[in-house]
Amino acid sequence: EPEVTQTPSHQVTQMGQEVILRCVPISNHLYFYWYRQILGQKVEFLVSFYNNEISEKSEIFDDQFSVERPDGSNFTLKIRSTKLEDSAMYFCASSVSGELFFGEGSRLTVL
Amino acid sequence: ELKVEQNPLFLSMQEGKNYTIYCNYSTTSDRLYWYRQDPGKSLESLFVLLSNGAVKQEGRLMASLDTKARLSTLHITAAVHDLSATYFCAVAVYGKLTFGQGTILTVHP
């Protein structure tokens, strides 16, 4: 069964460092999303991406965040200069007809 | 702004008992999801509800949707320990999901 895959599963970084989280969506999907979940809290929308551009982003998705689909298969989330409060689980999701499929998540720990 | 509220947020149940988790939302939506999350794990899709009056059942879990009341319920029948997890509802509008706060369910003997 096709699935969304994410790497790394866990990344530990120092505050101020750049981090790139990678996602391989399901191959025929057209819509891509990033969500995050701070430990013990609800899942929050970050950004949606369609047709090679951002279609919607939340207030959380500030100038420190960026997304791109560099090679037609990977979908990446970059955090330019990480802060302690960026520590969270980041989930990638993709869809083709409305139903979202989530990856296993990438846990980011900022020290 | 779409608001999604679940209650209760914490639910401690005895094995064998029944209970219902409620999910209220504030605006019209395309579809409503229920997810299960085990500690440190990803989101496991349980149900996708598309239309008013939709009811879906899988094992001891049954979900329903009332779009007029903007309410979905997740009913647990004869709970077992394996159902212990956090349950989220999520409301979709143009594909974007807004999640409820989650209900932490603990089933004990």
PDB file of C-alpha atoms in Angstrom:
ATOM      1  CA  GLU A   1       0.000   0.000   0.000  1.00  0.00           C
ATOM      2  CA  PRO A   2       1.422   3.414  -0.941  1.00  0.00           C
ATOM      3  CA  GLU A   3       2.490   5.535   1.970  1.00  0.00           C
ATOM      4  CA  VAL A   4       3.978   8.889   2.848  1.00  0.00           C
ATOM      5  CA  THR A   5       7.544   8.530   4.093  1.00  0.00           C
ATOM      6  CA  GLN A   6       9.455  11.049   6.174  1.00  0.00           C
ATOM      7  CA  THR A   7      13.106  11.441   7.078  1.00  0.00           C
ATOM      8  CA  PRO A   8      14.715  11.766   9.511  1.00  0.00           C
ATOM      9  CA  SER A   9      12.553  10.121  12.124  1.00  0.00           C
ATOM     10  CA  HIS A  10      14.337  12.082  14.831  1.00  0.00           C
ATOM     11  CA  GLN A  11      16.713  15.036  14.611  1.00  0.00           C
ATOM     12  CA  VAL A  12      18.484  16.810  17.425  1.00  0.00           C
ATOM     13  CA  THR A  13      19.886  20.236  16.636  1.00  0.00           C
ATOM     14  CA  GLN A  14      21.344  23.265  18.350  1.00  0.00           C
ATOM     15  CA  MET A  15      19.344  26.470  18.546  1.00  0.00           C
ATOM     16  CA  GLY A  16      20.066  28.686  15.566  1.00  0.00           C
ATOM     17  CA  GLN A  17      20.922  25.835  13.209  1.00  0.00           C
ATOM     18  CA  GLU A  18      19.111  25.152   9.950  1.00  0.00           C
ATOM     19  CA  VAL A  19      17.057  21.995   9.670  1.00  0.00           C
ATOM     20  CA  ILE A  20      15.537  20.321   6.620  1.00  0.00           C
ATOM     21  CA  LEU A  21      12.817  17.743   7.056  1.00  0.00           C
ATOM     22  CA  ARG A  22      12.067  15.561   4.074  1.00  0.00           C
ATOM     23  CA  CYS A  23       8.925  13.893   2.876  1.00  0.00           C
ATOM     24  CA  VAL A  24       8.130  11.639  -0.047  1.00  0.00           C
ATOM     25  CA  PRO A  25       4.393  11.927  -0.712  1.00  0.00           C
ATOM     26  CA  ILE A  26       2.316   9.250  -2.389  1.00  0.00           C
ATOM     27  CA  SER A  27       3.245   9.335  -6.054  1.00  0.00           C
ATOM     28  CA  ASN A  28       0.009  10.450  -7.729  1.00  0.00           C
ATOM     29  CA  HIS A  29      -0.936  12.943  -5.038  1.00  0.00           C
ATOM     30  CA  LEU A  30      -1.172  16.613  -5.889  1.00  0.00           C
ATOM     31  CA  TYR A  31      -1.638  18.376  -2.560  1.00  0.00           C
ATOM     32  CA  PHE A  32       0.991  18.426   0.145  1.00  0.00           C
ATOM     33  CA  TYR A  33       0.889  19.592   3.719  1.00  0.00           C
ATOM     34  CA  TRP A  34       3.016  20.063   6.788  1.00  0.00           C
ATOM     35  CA  TYR A  35       1.540  19.897  10.267  1.00  0.00           C
ATOM     36  CA  ARG A  36       3.260  20.033  13.615  1.00  0.00           C
ATOM     37  CA  GLN A  37       2.472  18.762  17.068  1.00  0.00           C
ATOM     38  CA  ILE A  38       4.197  20.129  20.129  1.00  0.00           C
ATOM     39  CA  LEU A  39       4.486  17.435  22.773  1.00  0.00           C
ATOM     40  CA  GLY A  40       1.179  16.883  24.520  1.00  0.00           C
ATOM     41  CA  GLN A  41      -0.709  19.339  22.337  1.00  0.00           C
ATOM     42  CA  LYS A  42      -2.983  19.165  19.352  1.00  0.00           C
ATOM     43  CA  VAL A  43      -1.887  18.912  15.752  1.00  0.00           C
ATOM     44  CA  GLU A  44      -1.557  22.301  14.032  1.00  0.00           C
ATOM     45  CA  PHE A  45      -1.609  23.180  10.356  1.00  0.00           C
ATOM     46  CA  LEU A  46       1.545  24.826   9.023  1.00  0.00           C
ATOM     47  CA  VAL A  47       1.290  25.012   5.253  1.00  0.00           C
ATOM     48  CA  SER A  48      -0.331  23.545   2.169  1.00  0.00           C
ATOM     49  CA  PHE A  49       1.324  23.292  -1.237  1.00  0.00           C
ATOM     50  CA  TYR A  50      -0.178  22.746  -4.657  1.00  0.00           C
ATOM     51  CA  ASN A  51       1.075  23.219  -8.190  1.00  0.00           C
ATOM     52  CA  ASN A  52       4.535  24.150  -6.955  1.00  0.00           C
ATOM     53  CA  GLU A  53       3.436  26.959  -4.727  1.00  0.00           C
ATOM     54  CA  ILE A  54       2.098  27.581  -1.257  1.00  0.00           C
ATOM     55  CA  SER A  55      -1.697  27.629  -1.296  1.00  0.00           C
ATOM     56  CA  GLU A  56      -2.189  28.470   2.367  1.00  0.00           C
ATOM     57  CA  LYS A  57      -0.054  28.988   5.445  1.00  0.00           C
ATOM     58  CA  SER A  58      -0.766  29.533   9.098  1.00  0.00           C
ATOM     59  CA  GLU A  59       0.510  32.229  11.435  1.00  0.00           C
ATOM     60  CA  ILE A  60       3.060  29.743  12.728  1.00  0.00           C
ATOM     61  CA  PHE A  61       4.648  29.532   9.278  1.00  0.00           C
ATOM     62  CA  ASP A  62       6.733  32.689   9.486  1.00  0.00           C
ATOM     63  CA  ASP A  63       9.809  33.771   7.549  1.00  0.00           C
ATOM     64  CA  GLN A  64      11.924  31.143   9.279  1.00  0.00           C
ATOM     65  CA  PHE A  65      10.000  28.403   7.487  1.00  0.00           C
ATOM     66  CA  SER A  66      10.039  27.479   3.831  1.00  0.00           C
ATOM     67  CA  VAL A  67       8.852  24.571   1.713  1.00  0.00           C
ATOM     68  CA  GLU A  68       9.798  23.324  -1.674  1.00  0.00           C
ATOM     69  CA  ARG A  69       9.444  20.388  -3.980  1.00  0.00           C
ATOM     70  CA  PRO A  70      12.900  20.337  -5.505  1.00  0.00           C
ATOM     71  CA  ASP A  71      12.749  17.273  -7.726  1.00  0.00           C
ATOM     72  CA  GLY A  72       9.124  16.322  -8.255  1.00  0.00           C
ATOM     73  CA  SER A  73       9.148  13.648  -5.592  1.00  0.00           C
ATOM     74  CA  ASN A  74      10.514  15.079  -2.349  1.00  0.00           C
ATOM     75  CA  PHE A  75       8.655  17.735  -0.398  1.00  0.00           C
ATOM     76  CA  THR A  76      10.822  19.520   2.148  1.00  0.00           C
ATOM     77  CA  LEU A  77      10.279  21.777   5.127  1.00  0.00           C
ATOM     78  CA  LYS A  78      13.200  24.012   6.032  1.00  0.00           C
ATOM     79  CA  ILE A  79      13.576  25.901   9.275  1.00  0.00           C
ATOM     80  CA  ARG A  80      16.329  28.469   8.797  1.00  0.00           C
ATOM     81  CA  SER A  81      17.317  29.252  12.359  1.00  0.00           C
ATOM     82  CA  THR A  82      15.727  26.917  14.850  1.00  0.00           C
ATOM     83  CA  LYS A  83      14.349  28.080  18.191  1.00  0.00           C
ATOM     84  CA  LEU A  84      13.647  26.055  21.296  1.00  0.00           C
ATOM     85  CA  GLU A  85       9.921  26.358  20.633  1.00  0.00           C
ATOM     86  CA  ASP A  86      10.339  24.637  17.261  1.00  0.00           C
ATOM     87  CA  SER A  87      10.796  21.356  19.124  1.00  0.00           C
ATOM     88  CA  ALA A  88       7.860  19.259  17.973  1.00  0.00           C
ATOM     89  CA  MET A  89       6.774  16.360  15.829  1.00  0.00           C
ATOM     90  CA  TYR A  90       6.380  17.431  12.216  1.00  0.00           C
ATOM     91  CA  PHE A  91       3.963  15.498  10.051  1.00  0.00           C
ATOM     92  CA  CYS A  92       3.851  15.556   6.284  1.00  0.00           C
ATOM     93  CA  ALA A  93       0.617  14.665   4.505  1.00  0.00           C
ATOM     94  CA  SER A  94      -0.504  14.336   0.916  1.00  0.00           C
ATOM     95  CA  SER A  95      -3.819  13.968  -0.859  1.00  0.00           C
ATOM     96  CA  VAL A  96      -5.316  13.610  -4.298  1.00  0.00           C
ATOM     97  CA  SER A  97      -9.067  13.791  -3.744  1.00  0.00           C
ATOM     98  CA  GLY A  98      -9.477  15.291  -0.315  1.00  0.00           C
ATOM     99  CA  GLU A  99      -8.504  12.482   2.037  1.00  0.00           C
ATOM    100  CA  LEU A 100      -5.155  13.182   3.672  1.00  0.00           C
ATOM    101  CA  PHE A 101      -2.562  10.498   4.276  1.00  0.00           C
ATOM    102  CA  PHE A 102      -0.014  11.232   6.981  1.00  0.00           C
ATOM    103  CA  GLY A 103       3.583  10.158   7.288  1.00  0.00           C
ATOM    104  CA  GLU A 104       5.086   8.732  10.466  1.00  0.00           C
ATOM    105  CA  GLY A 105       6.451  12.107  11.492  1.00  0.00           C
ATOM    106  CA  SER A 106       9.849  13.639  12.166  1.00  0.00           C
ATOM    107  CA  ARG A 107      10.623  14.494  15.746  1.00  0.00           C
ATOM    108  CA  LEU A 108      12.706  17.664  16.031  1.00  0.00           C
ATOM    109  CA  THR A 109      14.471  18.445  19.281  1.00  0.00           C
ATOM    110  CA  VAL A 110      16.134  21.854  19.562  1.00  0.00           C
ATOM    111  CA  LEU A 111      18.665  22.242  22.370  1.00  0.00           C
TER     112      LEU A 111
ATOM    113  CA  GLU B   1     -11.747  31.034  12.202  1.00  0.00           C
ATOM    114  CA  LEU B   2     -12.791  27.412  12.417  1.00  0.00           C
ATOM    115  CA  LYS B   3     -12.901  26.088  15.971  1.00  0.00           C
ATOM    116  CA  VAL B   4     -12.980  22.395  16.788  1.00  0.00           C
ATOM    117  CA  GLU B   5     -13.697  21.356  20.345  1.00  0.00           C
ATOM    118  CA  GLN B   6     -13.607  17.891  21.781  1.00  0.00           C
ATOM    119  CA  ASN B   7     -14.915  16.687  25.065  1.00  0.00           C
ATOM    120  CA  PRO B   8     -14.035  15.199  27.300  1.00  0.00           C
ATOM    121  CA  LEU B   9     -10.293  15.870  27.099  1.00  0.00           C
ATOM    122  CA  PHE B  10      -9.513  13.056  29.519  1.00  0.00           C
ATOM    123  CA  LEU B  11     -11.485   9.863  29.782  1.00  0.00           C
ATOM    124  CA  SER B  12     -10.762   7.064  32.190  1.00  0.00           C
ATOM    125  CA  MET B  13     -12.895   4.022  31.490  1.00  0.00           C
ATOM    126  CA  GLN B  14     -13.312   0.596  32.924  1.00  0.00           C
ATOM    127  CA  GLU B  15     -13.023  -2.324  30.597  1.00  0.00           C
ATOM    128  CA  GLY B  16     -16.388  -3.400  29.312  1.00  0.00           C
ATOM    129  CA  LYS B  17     -18.030   0.012  29.629  1.00  0.00           C
ATOM    130  CA  ASN B  18     -19.398   2.252  26.901  1.00  0.00           C
ATOM    131  CA  TYR B  19     -18.678   5.904  26.374  1.00  0.00           C
ATOM    132  CA  THR B  20     -18.893   8.675  23.771  1.00  0.00           C
ATOM    133  CA  ILE B  21     -16.424  11.353  22.740  1.00  0.00           C
ATOM    134  CA  TYR B  22     -17.924  14.512  21.249  1.00  0.00           C
ATOM    135  CA  CYS B  23     -16.518  16.784  18.584  1.00  0.00           C
ATOM    136  CA  ASN B  24     -18.149  20.157  17.920  1.00  0.00           C
ATOM    137  CA  TYR B  25     -17.046  22.466  15.145  1.00  0.00           C
ATOM    138  CA  SER B  26     -17.958  26.000  14.225  1.00  0.00           C
ATOM    139  CA  THR B  27     -18.343  26.182  10.416  1.00  0.00           C
ATOM    140  CA  THR B  28     -19.432  24.107   7.456  1.00  0.00           C
ATOM    141  CA  SER B  29     -16.876  21.514   6.456  1.00  0.00           C
ATOM    142  CA  ASP B  30     -16.079  19.125   3.599  1.00  0.00           C
ATOM    143  CA  ARG B  31     -15.460  16.099   5.728  1.00  0.00           C
ATOM    144  CA  LEU B  32     -14.629  15.031   9.254  1.00  0.00           C
ATOM    145  CA  TYR B  33     -11.924  12.639  10.354  1.00  0.00           C
ATOM    146  CA  TRP B  34     -11.256  10.645  13.471  1.00  0.00           C
ATOM    147  CA  TYR B  35      -7.676   9.673  14.243  1.00  0.00           C
ATOM    148  CA  ARG B  36      -6.012   7.573  16.858  1.00  0.00           C
ATOM    149  CA  GLN B  37      -2.546   8.419  18.155  1.00  0.00           C
ATOM    150  CA  ASP B  38      -0.410   6.226  20.400  1.00  0.00           C
ATOM    151  CA  PRO B  39       2.305   7.968  22.424  1.00  0.00           C
ATOM    152  CA  GLY B  40       5.145   9.165  20.194  1.00  0.00           C
ATOM    153  CA  LYS B  41       3.507   7.766  17.087  1.00  0.00           C
ATOM    154  CA  SER B  42       1.820   9.084  13.983  1.00  0.00           C
ATOM    155  CA  LEU B  43      -1.861   9.595  13.298  1.00  0.00           C
ATOM    156  CA  GLU B  44      -3.810   6.490  12.421  1.00  0.00           C
ATOM    157  CA  SER B  45      -6.915   7.244  10.396  1.00  0.00           C
ATOM    158  CA  LEU B  46      -9.995   5.614  11.908  1.00  0.00           C
ATOM    159  CA  PHE B  47     -12.930   7.128  10.028  1.00  0.00           C
ATOM    160  CA  VAL B  48     -13.693   9.652   7.331  1.00  0.00           C
ATOM    161  CA  LEU B  49     -17.243  10.999   7.454  1.00  0.00           C
ATOM    162  CA  LEU B  50     -18.498  12.796   4.381  1.00  0.00           C
ATOM    163  CA  SER B  51     -22.157  13.579   4.724  1.00  0.00           C
ATOM    164  CA  ASN B  52     -24.903  14.338   7.179  1.00  0.00           C
ATOM    165  CA  GLY B  53     -26.089  11.235   8.973  1.00  0.00           C
ATOM    166  CA  ALA B  54     -22.989   9.244   8.050  1.00  0.00           C
ATOM    167  CA  VAL B  55     -22.271   6.412  10.445  1.00  0.00           C
ATOM    168  CA  LYS B  56     -19.241   4.161  10.291  1.00  0.00           C
ATOM    169  CA  GLN B  57     -18.241   1.291  12.531  1.00  0.00           C
ATOM    170  CA  GLU B  58     -15.037  -0.614  12.980  1.00  0.00           C
ATOM    171  CA  GLY B  59     -14.820  -3.099  15.797  1.00  0.00           C
ATOM    172  CA  ARG B  60     -15.710  -1.426  19.092  1.00  0.00           C
ATOM    173  CA  LEU B  61     -15.671   2.077  17.612  1.00  0.00           C
ATOM    174  CA  MET B  62     -18.516   3.822  15.847  1.00  0.00           C
ATOM    175  CA  ALA B  63     -18.448   7.344  14.466  1.00  0.00           C
ATOM    176  CA  SER B  64     -21.338   9.507  13.352  1.00  0.00           C
ATOM    177  CA  LEU B  65     -21.770  12.932  11.827  1.00  0.00           C
ATOM    178  CA  ASP B  66     -24.551  15.489  12.172  1.00  0.00           C
ATOM    179  CA  THR B  67     -23.647  18.379   9.891  1.00  0.00           C
ATOM    180  CA  LYS B  68     -26.654  20.439  10.916  1.00  0.00           C
ATOM    181  CA  ALA B  69     -25.614  20.355  14.553  1.00  0.00           C
ATOM    182  CA  ARG B  70     -21.920  20.491  13.530  1.00  0.00           C
ATOM    183  CA  LEU B  71     -21.314  17.545  15.789  1.00  0.00           C
ATOM    184  CA  SER B  72     -19.552  14.251  15.435  1.00  0.00           C
ATOM    185  CA  THR B  73     -19.410  11.484  17.989  1.00  0.00           C
ATOM    186  CA  LEU B  74     -17.054   8.587  18.520  1.00  0.00           C
ATOM    187  CA  HIS B  75     -18.765   5.868  20.498  1.00  0.00           C
ATOM    188  CA  ILE B  76     -16.787   3.192  22.283  1.00  0.00           C
ATOM    189  CA  THR B  77     -18.540  -0.069  23.035  1.00  0.00           C
ATOM    190  CA  ALA B  78     -17.290  -2.504  25.674  1.00  0.00           C
ATOM    191  CA  ALA B  79     -13.904  -0.866  25.997  1.00  0.00           C
ATOM    192  CA  VAL B  80     -10.738  -2.935  26.131  1.00  0.00           C
ATOM    193  CA  HIS B  81      -7.243  -1.941  27.242  1.00  0.00           C
ATOM    194  CA  ASP B  82      -5.955  -1.862  23.647  1.00  0.00           C
ATOM    195  CA  LEU B  83      -8.160   1.142  22.960  1.00  0.00           C
ATOM    196  CA  SER B  84      -6.080   3.292  25.312  1.00  0.00           C
ATOM    197  CA  ALA B  85      -4.717   6.147  23.159  1.00  0.00           C
ATOM    198  CA  THR B  86      -5.385   9.766  22.240  1.00  0.00           C
ATOM    199  CA  TYR B  87      -8.268  10.318  19.839  1.00  0.00           C
ATOM    200  CA  PHE B  88      -8.489  13.393  17.642  1.00  0.00           C
ATOM    201  CA  CYS B  89     -11.243  14.647  15.460  1.00  0.00           C
ATOM    202  CA  ALA B  90     -10.273  16.896  12.561  1.00  0.00           C
ATOM    203  CA  VAL B  91     -12.475  18.995  10.322  1.00  0.00           C
ATOM    204  CA  ALA B  92     -11.522  19.557   6.694  1.00  0.00           C
ATOM    205  CA  VAL B  93     -12.248  22.739   4.787  1.00  0.00           C
ATOM    206  CA  TYR B  94     -10.832  22.821   1.250  1.00  0.00           C
ATOM    207  CA  GLY B  95      -8.474  20.034   2.250  1.00  0.00           C
ATOM    208  CA  LYS B  96      -6.939  21.812   5.226  1.00  0.00           C
ATOM    209  CA  LEU B  97      -7.507  20.053   8.545  1.00  0.00           C
ATOM    210  CA  THR B  98      -8.231  21.746  11.850  1.00  0.00           C
ATOM    211  CA  PHE B  99      -7.801  19.382  14.764  1.00  0.00           C
ATOM    212  CA  GLY B 100      -9.540  19.184  18.077  1.00  0.00           C
ATOM    213  CA  GLN B 101      -7.526  19.159  21.275  1.00  0.00           C
ATOM    214  CA  GLY B 102      -7.603  15.396  21.535  1.00  0.00           C
ATOM    215  CA  THR B 103      -9.174  13.058  24.073  1.00  0.00           C
ATOM    216  CA  ILE B 104      -6.774  10.967  26.137  1.00  0.00           C
ATOM    217  CA  LEU B 105      -8.509   7.668  26.718  1.00  0.00           C
ATOM    218  CA  THR B 106      -7.303   5.281  29.381  1.00  0.00           C
ATOM    219  CA  VAL B 107      -9.009   1.927  29.761  1.00  0.00           C
ATOM    220  CA  HIS B 108      -8.311   0.072  32.985  1.00  0.00           C
ATOM    221  CA  PRO B 109      -9.438  -3.263  34.367  1.00  0.00           C
TER     222      PRO B 109
END
